[in-house]
Coordinates of C-alpha atoms in Angstrom, one line a residue:
Q16 CA -2.7 20.4 36.3
E17 CA -2.7 16.8 34.9
I18 CA -2.8 13.8 37.2
T19 CA -1.4 10.7 35.5
T20 CA -1.6 7.1 36.8
V21 CA 1.0 4.7 35.3
A22 CA 1.9 1.1 35.9
I23 CA 5.7 0.6 36.3
S24 CA 7.3 -2.8 35.7
L25 CA 10.8 -3.1 37.1
Q26 CA 11.5 -6.1 34.9
T27 CA 12.2 -3.9 31.9
S28 CA 14.4 -0.9 31.5
G29 CA 13.2 2.5 30.3
V30 CA 14.6 4.6 27.5
S31 CA 17.8 6.4 28.6
R32 CA 18.0 10.1 29.1
T33 CA 19.9 10.3 25.8
G34 CA 17.5 8.0 24.1
F35 CA 14.6 10.4 24.7
G36 CA 16.3 12.7 22.1
V37 CA 16.8 10.0 19.5
P38 CA 14.6 9.6 16.4
V39 CA 14.7 6.4 14.2
F40 CA 13.6 6.4 10.6
I41 CA 12.4 3.1 9.0
T42 CA 12.7 2.3 5.3
D43 CA 12.5 -0.8 3.2
E44 CA 16.0 -0.4 1.8
V45 CA 19.0 -2.7 2.2
W46 CA 22.0 -0.5 2.8
F47 CA 23.4 -2.4 5.8
P48 CA 22.9 -5.8 7.4
E49 CA 21.8 -4.7 10.8
R50 CA 18.2 -3.8 11.5
I51 CA 19.2 -0.4 13.0
R52 CA 22.3 1.8 12.7
S53 CA 23.3 5.0 14.5
Y54 CA 24.6 8.2 12.9
N55 CA 25.9 11.5 14.4
N56 CA 25.9 13.6 11.2
I57 CA 24.6 13.6 7.7
K58 CA 28.1 13.1 6.3
S59 CA 28.4 9.7 7.9
V60 CA 25.0 8.7 6.5
A61 CA 26.2 9.5 3.0
E62 CA 29.0 7.1 3.5
D63 CA 26.6 4.2 4.0
V64 CA 23.5 5.0 1.8
P65 CA 22.9 6.6 -1.6
T66 CA 22.1 10.3 -1.3
D67 CA 18.9 9.8 -3.4
S68 CA 17.6 7.1 -1.1
D69 CA 14.6 7.5 1.3
A70 CA 16.9 6.6 4.2
Y71 CA 19.2 9.5 3.4
K72 CA 16.3 12.0 2.9
G73 CA 14.8 11.0 6.2
A74 CA 18.2 11.5 8.0
L75 CA 18.7 14.8 6.2
A76 CA 15.3 16.1 7.4
A77 CA 16.3 15.2 11.0
F78 CA 19.8 16.8 10.8
S79 CA 18.6 19.9 9.0
Q80 CA 17.2 21.7 12.1
E81 CA 19.2 24.7 13.5
V82 CA 19.7 22.5 16.7
P83 CA 20.1 19.0 15.3
P84 CA 19.8 15.8 17.4
R85 CA 23.1 14.3 18.5
T86 CA 22.1 10.9 17.1
V87 CA 19.7 9.8 14.3
K88 CA 19.1 6.1 13.8
L89 CA 18.2 4.5 10.5
A90 CA 16.3 1.2 10.6
R91 CA 15.4 -1.4 8.1
R92 CA 12.0 -3.0 7.3
D93 CA 12.6 -6.5 5.9
A94 CA 12.0 -6.4 2.2
A95 CA 10.8 -9.6 0.4
A96 CA 12.6 -8.6 -2.8
I97 CA 14.2 -5.5 -4.4
E98 CA 14.2 -4.8 -8.1
F99 CA 17.1 -2.9 -9.6
T100 CA 16.7 -1.2 -13.0
P101 CA 19.5 0.7 -14.9
E102 CA 18.7 4.3 -15.6
P103 CA 18.6 5.2 -19.3
V104 CA 21.9 5.6 -21.1
T105 CA 22.6 9.1 -22.4
T106 CA 26.2 9.2 -23.4
A107 CA 29.4 7.1 -23.6
G108 CA 31.5 6.6 -20.4
Q109 CA 28.6 6.3 -18.0
V110 CA 29.3 3.8 -15.1
Y111 CA 26.7 1.5 -13.7
S112 CA 27.6 -0.4 -10.6
I113 CA 26.2 -2.5 -7.8
T114 CA 27.8 -4.4 -5.0
V115 CA 25.9 -7.1 -3.3
V116 CA 27.2 -8.4 0.0
G117 CA 26.0 -11.9 0.6
T118 CA 25.1 -13.5 3.8
D119 CA 28.7 -14.8 4.2
G120 CA 29.9 -11.2 4.2
S121 CA 31.6 -11.5 0.8
P122 CA 31.1 -8.6 -1.7
N123 CA 30.1 -9.4 -5.2
V124 CA 31.0 -6.4 -7.4
A125 CA 29.4 -5.7 -10.7
T126 CA 30.2 -2.7 -13.0
F127 CA 29.4 -1.7 -16.6
T128 CA 30.7 1.3 -18.5
T129 CA 28.9 2.5 -21.6
S130 CA 31.1 2.7 -24.7
T131 CA 28.6 4.0 -27.4
G132 CA 26.0 5.8 -25.4
S133 CA 23.2 3.7 -27.0
E134 CA 23.4 0.6 -24.8
T135 CA 20.1 -0.9 -23.7
A136 CA 19.0 -1.8 -20.2
A137 CA 19.1 -5.5 -21.3
T138 CA 22.7 -5.2 -22.3
I139 CA 23.6 -3.6 -19.0
V140 CA 21.7 -6.1 -17.0
T141 CA 23.4 -9.0 -18.8
D142 CA 26.8 -7.7 -18.1
L143 CA 26.0 -6.9 -14.4
L144 CA 24.6 -10.4 -13.9
A145 CA 27.8 -11.9 -15.3
D146 CA 29.9 -9.9 -12.9
L147 CA 27.7 -10.7 -9.9
G148 CA 27.7 -14.4 -10.4
A149 CA 26.2 -16.5 -7.5
V150 CA 25.7 -14.5 -4.3
T151 CA 25.6 -16.5 -1.1
G152 CA 22.2 -16.4 0.5
V153 CA 20.6 -14.4 -2.3
T154 CA 18.3 -15.4 -5.1
V155 CA 19.3 -13.3 -8.1
T156 CA 16.6 -13.1 -10.8
D157 CA 17.2 -11.9 -14.4
G158 CA 14.3 -9.7 -15.4
T159 CA 15.8 -9.0 -18.8
T160 CA 15.8 -5.2 -18.2
S161 CA 16.1 -5.5 -14.4
I162 CA 17.7 -7.5 -11.6
T163 CA 15.7 -8.7 -8.6
L164 CA 17.4 -9.7 -5.4
A165 CA 15.7 -11.7 -2.6
K166 CA 16.8 -13.6 0.5
S167 CA 17.1 -17.3 -0.2
G168 CA 17.1 -18.0 3.6
T169 CA 16.6 -16.1 6.8
D170 CA 19.9 -14.3 6.9
D171 CA 20.2 -10.8 5.4
F172 CA 22.2 -9.4 2.6
Y173 CA 22.9 -5.8 1.7
V174 CA 23.8 -3.6 -1.2
T175 CA 26.5 -0.9 -1.4
D176 CA 28.1 1.3 -4.1
L177 CA 25.0 1.7 -6.2
S178 CA 25.4 4.0 -9.2
R179 CA 22.9 4.9 -12.0
I180 CA 20.5 2.1 -10.9
A181 CA 17.0 2.7 -9.7
Y182 CA 15.3 0.4 -7.3
I183 CA 11.9 -0.6 -6.0
S184 CA 11.4 -2.8 -2.9
A185 CA 8.5 -5.1 -2.1
A186 CA 8.2 -5.0 1.7
T187 CA 5.3 -6.8 3.3
E188 CA 6.7 -7.0 6.9
S189 CA 4.1 -5.7 9.4
P190 CA 4.9 -2.8 11.8
T191 CA 4.6 -5.3 14.6
D192 CA 7.4 -7.5 13.2
T193 CA 9.5 -4.6 12.1
L194 CA 9.5 -2.9 15.5
A195 CA 10.1 -6.2 17.3
A196 CA 13.2 -6.9 15.2
I197 CA 14.5 -3.4 15.6
R198 CA 14.0 -3.3 19.4
T199 CA 15.7 -6.7 19.8
E200 CA 18.9 -5.0 18.4
D201 CA 18.5 -1.5 19.9
D202 CA 15.6 -0.2 21.9
D203 CA 17.3 3.0 23.1
W204 CA 15.3 5.5 21.0
Y205 CA 12.0 7.4 21.4
F206 CA 10.7 8.8 18.2
V207 CA 9.9 6.7 15.2
G208 CA 9.0 7.7 11.6
S209 CA 8.8 5.7 8.4
S210 CA 9.0 6.2 4.6
E211 CA 5.7 4.2 4.3
H212 CA 2.7 6.5 4.3
T213 CA -0.2 4.3 3.1
D214 CA -3.3 4.4 5.2
T215 CA -3.1 0.8 6.2
Y216 CA 0.5 1.0 7.2
V217 CA 0.1 4.3 9.2
M218 CA -2.9 2.9 11.1
A219 CA -1.0 -0.3 11.9
M220 CA 2.1 1.5 13.0
S221 CA 0.1 3.9 15.1
A222 CA -1.7 1.0 16.8
Q223 CA 1.6 -0.7 17.5
V224 CA 3.4 2.3 19.0
E225 CA 0.3 3.0 21.2
A226 CA 1.4 0.0 23.2
L227 CA 5.0 1.2 23.7
D228 CA 6.6 4.0 25.6
K229 CA 7.5 5.8 22.4
M230 CA 6.0 8.3 19.9
Y231 CA 5.2 7.9 16.2
F232 CA 5.6 10.9 14.0
V233 CA 4.0 10.8 10.5
A234 CA 3.6 13.4 7.8
L235 CA 1.0 12.9 5.0
Q236 CA 0.4 14.6 1.7
D237 CA -2.8 13.0 0.5
T238 CA -5.1 16.0 0.1
T239 CA -8.1 14.0 1.3
N240 CA -6.7 14.7 4.8
L241 CA -7.5 18.4 4.2
G242 CA -11.3 17.7 4.2
A243 CA -13.6 18.4 7.1
Y244 CA -13.6 16.1 10.1
S245 CA -16.5 13.9 11.0
D246 CA -16.9 10.7 13.1
T247 CA -17.3 8.8 9.8
A248 CA -14.6 10.4 7.7
T249 CA -12.2 7.9 6.2
D250 CA -9.0 9.9 5.6
T251 CA -6.0 8.9 7.7
L252 CA -5.9 12.0 9.9
S253 CA -9.6 11.7 10.8
K254 CA -9.1 7.9 11.6
L255 CA -6.2 8.7 13.9
K256 CA -8.4 11.1 15.9
Q257 CA -11.4 8.7 15.8
N258 CA -9.1 6.0 17.4
Q259 CA -7.9 8.5 19.9
R260 CA -4.2 7.8 19.3
E261 CA -2.2 9.3 22.1
R262 CA 1.3 8.4 20.8
T263 CA 0.9 9.5 17.2
C264 CA 1.8 13.1 16.2
A265 CA 0.4 13.5 12.7
W266 CA 1.3 16.3 10.2
Y267 CA 0.2 17.4 6.8
H268 CA 2.7 18.6 4.2
D269 CA 2.6 18.6 0.4
K270 CA 6.2 17.1 0.2
A271 CA 5.7 14.5 2.9
D272 CA 6.3 11.6 0.5
T273 CA 9.6 12.9 -0.9
E274 CA 11.2 14.8 2.0
F275 CA 9.9 12.8 5.0
L276 CA 9.4 15.8 7.1
E277 CA 8.1 13.9 10.1
M278 CA 11.8 13.5 10.9
Q279 CA 12.3 17.2 11.0
Y280 CA 9.2 17.8 13.1
A281 CA 10.3 15.2 15.6
T282 CA 13.6 17.0 16.0
V283 CA 12.0 20.3 16.7
V284 CA 12.0 19.1 20.3
A285 CA 14.1 15.9 20.3
P286 CA 17.5 17.6 21.0
F287 CA 16.1 19.4 24.1
E288 CA 15.6 17.9 27.6
A289 CA 12.1 16.9 28.5
G290 CA 10.1 19.7 29.9
K291 CA 12.0 22.4 28.1
K292 CA 10.3 22.9 24.8
V293 CA 6.9 22.4 23.0
W294 CA 6.2 21.5 19.4
G295 CA 4.0 24.4 18.4
D296 CA 5.2 27.8 17.2
N297 CA 8.8 26.7 16.4
R298 CA 11.0 27.6 13.4
V299 CA 11.7 24.9 10.9
S300 CA 14.0 24.8 7.9
S301 CA 11.5 23.3 5.5
S302 CA 8.8 25.0 3.5
A303 CA 5.3 25.9 4.7
A304 CA 2.6 23.3 3.9
K305 CA 0.6 23.8 0.7
N306 CA -2.3 22.0 -0.9
A307 CA -0.5 19.2 -2.8
T308 CA -3.1 19.4 -5.6
T309 CA -3.4 23.2 -6.1
T310 CA 0.2 24.0 -4.9
K311 CA -1.3 27.0 -3.1
P312 CA -0.8 27.8 0.7
L313 CA -3.3 26.1 2.9
S314 CA -6.5 28.0 3.1
T315 CA -8.1 29.0 6.4
T316 CA -10.7 26.3 5.9
E317 CA -8.0 23.6 5.3
K318 CA -6.1 24.7 8.4
T319 CA -9.2 24.7 10.5
N320 CA -10.0 21.1 9.2
L321 CA -6.5 20.0 10.3
V322 CA -6.9 21.6 13.7
N323 CA -10.2 19.8 14.1
K324 CA -8.4 16.5 13.4
N325 CA -5.8 17.3 16.1
A326 CA -3.3 17.4 13.2
N327 CA -0.3 19.7 12.8
F328 CA 1.1 21.7 10.0
T329 CA 3.5 24.5 9.1
E330 CA 2.8 28.0 7.8
T331 CA 4.7 31.2 7.1
V332 CA 4.5 34.0 9.7
G333 CA 6.4 37.2 9.0
G334 CA 8.6 35.4 6.5
I335 CA 9.4 32.6 8.9
V336 CA 8.1 29.1 8.6
V337 CA 6.8 27.9 11.9
T338 CA 5.0 24.8 13.3
R339 CA 1.4 25.0 14.4
Q340 CA -0.5 23.1 17.0
G341 CA 1.9 20.5 18.6
T342 CA -0.7 17.9 19.5
V343 CA -1.1 14.2 19.3
S344 CA -4.1 12.7 17.6
N345 CA -6.3 12.5 20.7
G346 CA -5.8 16.2 21.3
K347 CA -3.2 16.1 24.1
W348 CA 0.0 18.2 23.9
A349 CA 2.8 16.1 22.3
D350 CA 5.4 17.5 24.8
E351 CA 3.3 16.4 27.7
V352 CA 3.2 12.8 26.4
R353 CA 7.0 12.8 26.1
D354 CA 7.4 14.5 29.5
R355 CA 5.3 11.8 31.2
D356 CA 7.2 9.0 29.5
F357 CA 10.5 10.6 30.6
L358 CA 9.4 10.7 34.2
V359 CA 8.2 7.1 34.1
A360 CA 11.6 6.0 32.7
R361 CA 13.4 7.9 35.4
T362 CA 11.2 6.4 38.0
K363 CA 12.0 2.9 36.8
E364 CA 15.7 3.8 36.7
A365 CA 15.7 5.2 40.3
L366 CA 13.8 2.2 41.8
Q367 CA 16.0 -0.3 39.9
N368 CA 19.1 1.4 41.2
L369 CA 17.7 1.4 44.7
L370 CA 17.0 -2.3 44.6
I371 CA 20.4 -3.1 42.9
N372 CA 22.3 -1.2 45.6
T373 CA 20.3 -2.4 48.5
P374 CA 21.1 -6.0 49.8
K375 CA 17.5 -6.2 51.1
L376 CA 14.8 -3.7 51.1
P377 CA 12.4 -4.5 53.9
Y378 CA 8.6 -4.1 53.7
T379 CA 8.6 -1.9 56.8
N380 CA 8.3 1.8 57.5
S381 CA 12.0 2.1 57.0
G382 CA 12.0 0.4 53.6
I383 CA 8.9 2.3 52.5
N384 CA 10.6 5.6 53.5
R385 CA 13.6 4.8 51.5
V386 CA 11.4 4.3 48.4
R387 CA 9.6 7.6 49.1
S388 CA 12.9 9.4 49.5
T389 CA 14.3 7.9 46.3
L390 CA 11.2 9.0 44.3
A391 CA 11.1 12.5 45.9
S392 CA 14.8 13.0 45.0
T393 CA 14.1 11.9 41.5
Y394 CA 11.1 14.1 40.9
S395 CA 12.6 17.2 42.5
R396 CA 15.0 17.5 39.7
Y397 CA 12.2 18.2 37.3
V398 CA 10.3 20.9 39.2
E399 CA 10.1 24.3 37.5
T400 CA 11.7 27.4 39.1
E401 CA 11.1 31.1 38.7
T402 CA 13.5 31.2 35.8
Q403 CA 13.5 27.7 34.4
V404 CA 10.6 25.8 32.9
N405 CA 10.4 22.1 33.6
I406 CA 8.1 19.1 33.6
L407 CA 6.5 19.6 37.0
Q408 CA 4.8 22.8 38.3
R409 CA 6.2 24.7 41.2
N410 CA 3.2 24.5 43.5
N411 CA 2.4 20.9 44.6
P412 CA 4.5 19.4 41.9
F413 CA 3.9 15.8 42.9
T414 CA 2.4 13.5 45.5
I415 CA 3.9 10.2 46.5
S416 CA 1.4 7.8 48.1
L417 CA 2.8 4.5 49.4
P418 CA 1.3 1.8 51.7

């Protein structure tokens, strides 16, 4: 039995019931002007973003579970500049294209088709720049063999219809600023993951989420994370444990930087109601974790080291790839953190509805009893039965203490 004390502010709303099943994936790409956009299937994602982009790969990981989430949200970290470089020409008839939508909403379309199969990147860039011309609100820089786009003001531009052009973004926006901007537009989501896996970024994002009623899922492939835990170890997984992060669910996988599997791990439980499922010992559609350096399955020692860091991983059992552990970095069960947050949100919701629908709630025994009745009715919905698991235990599921 776990007794939790929480402070509830009725000045803010909690995540909706639906929102507790919604993951958001942050990248530093510029495929839409909003900070966050919702999708109900991977096909709709492909209509907006390139299928080789990090945004698409993160969404694909989330939608690839046997029971996918109803909604996946993609979010944008503000990028200072993005460099676009044409891929090498291999034959005649290859089409290079980019459309830049300026801050006025006008699309600037640029295309180039090879005729000889020997065109250089400089030739392609020169032609594309001529097609693009001046783009409202965007500084366009000729890098001879590349094109760099950057905001010339505060408004955002975006890119569509990218073909045969690689890109590298230079994002410096902090997790604090990114999350603030995203939440201003849409705060009805619970899980957050990001394509950025550097130690500095992960620790900063973890610290920021720690102050929110949300959970941060991150997968790492740096093999230093497979070493032994100590109070002075400097790998990211060890540091997350040292800092006792309760809202970070950290995983190791050798393909973390290319498949963004934190999004798949979040959706192991995301589609299910709070109290109905745990993160450990579940099937996943991805591969079992391996040592990224040796490409061999994790050894017993490596798995023990991960467990000692309160980290999670996948392995093959009887030909089936399953999740192991299901903890957050301070050692608590990840599902219990989510369950608690869900109950807090429903408590806020119930009390807010009571206040909204009551002309005046007196500070008397009558008024206090109405609050007690409202809370009891809310919590009773989440008590387990003989046949159904739920958030609260059957015996003495909750105690309401009021003045």
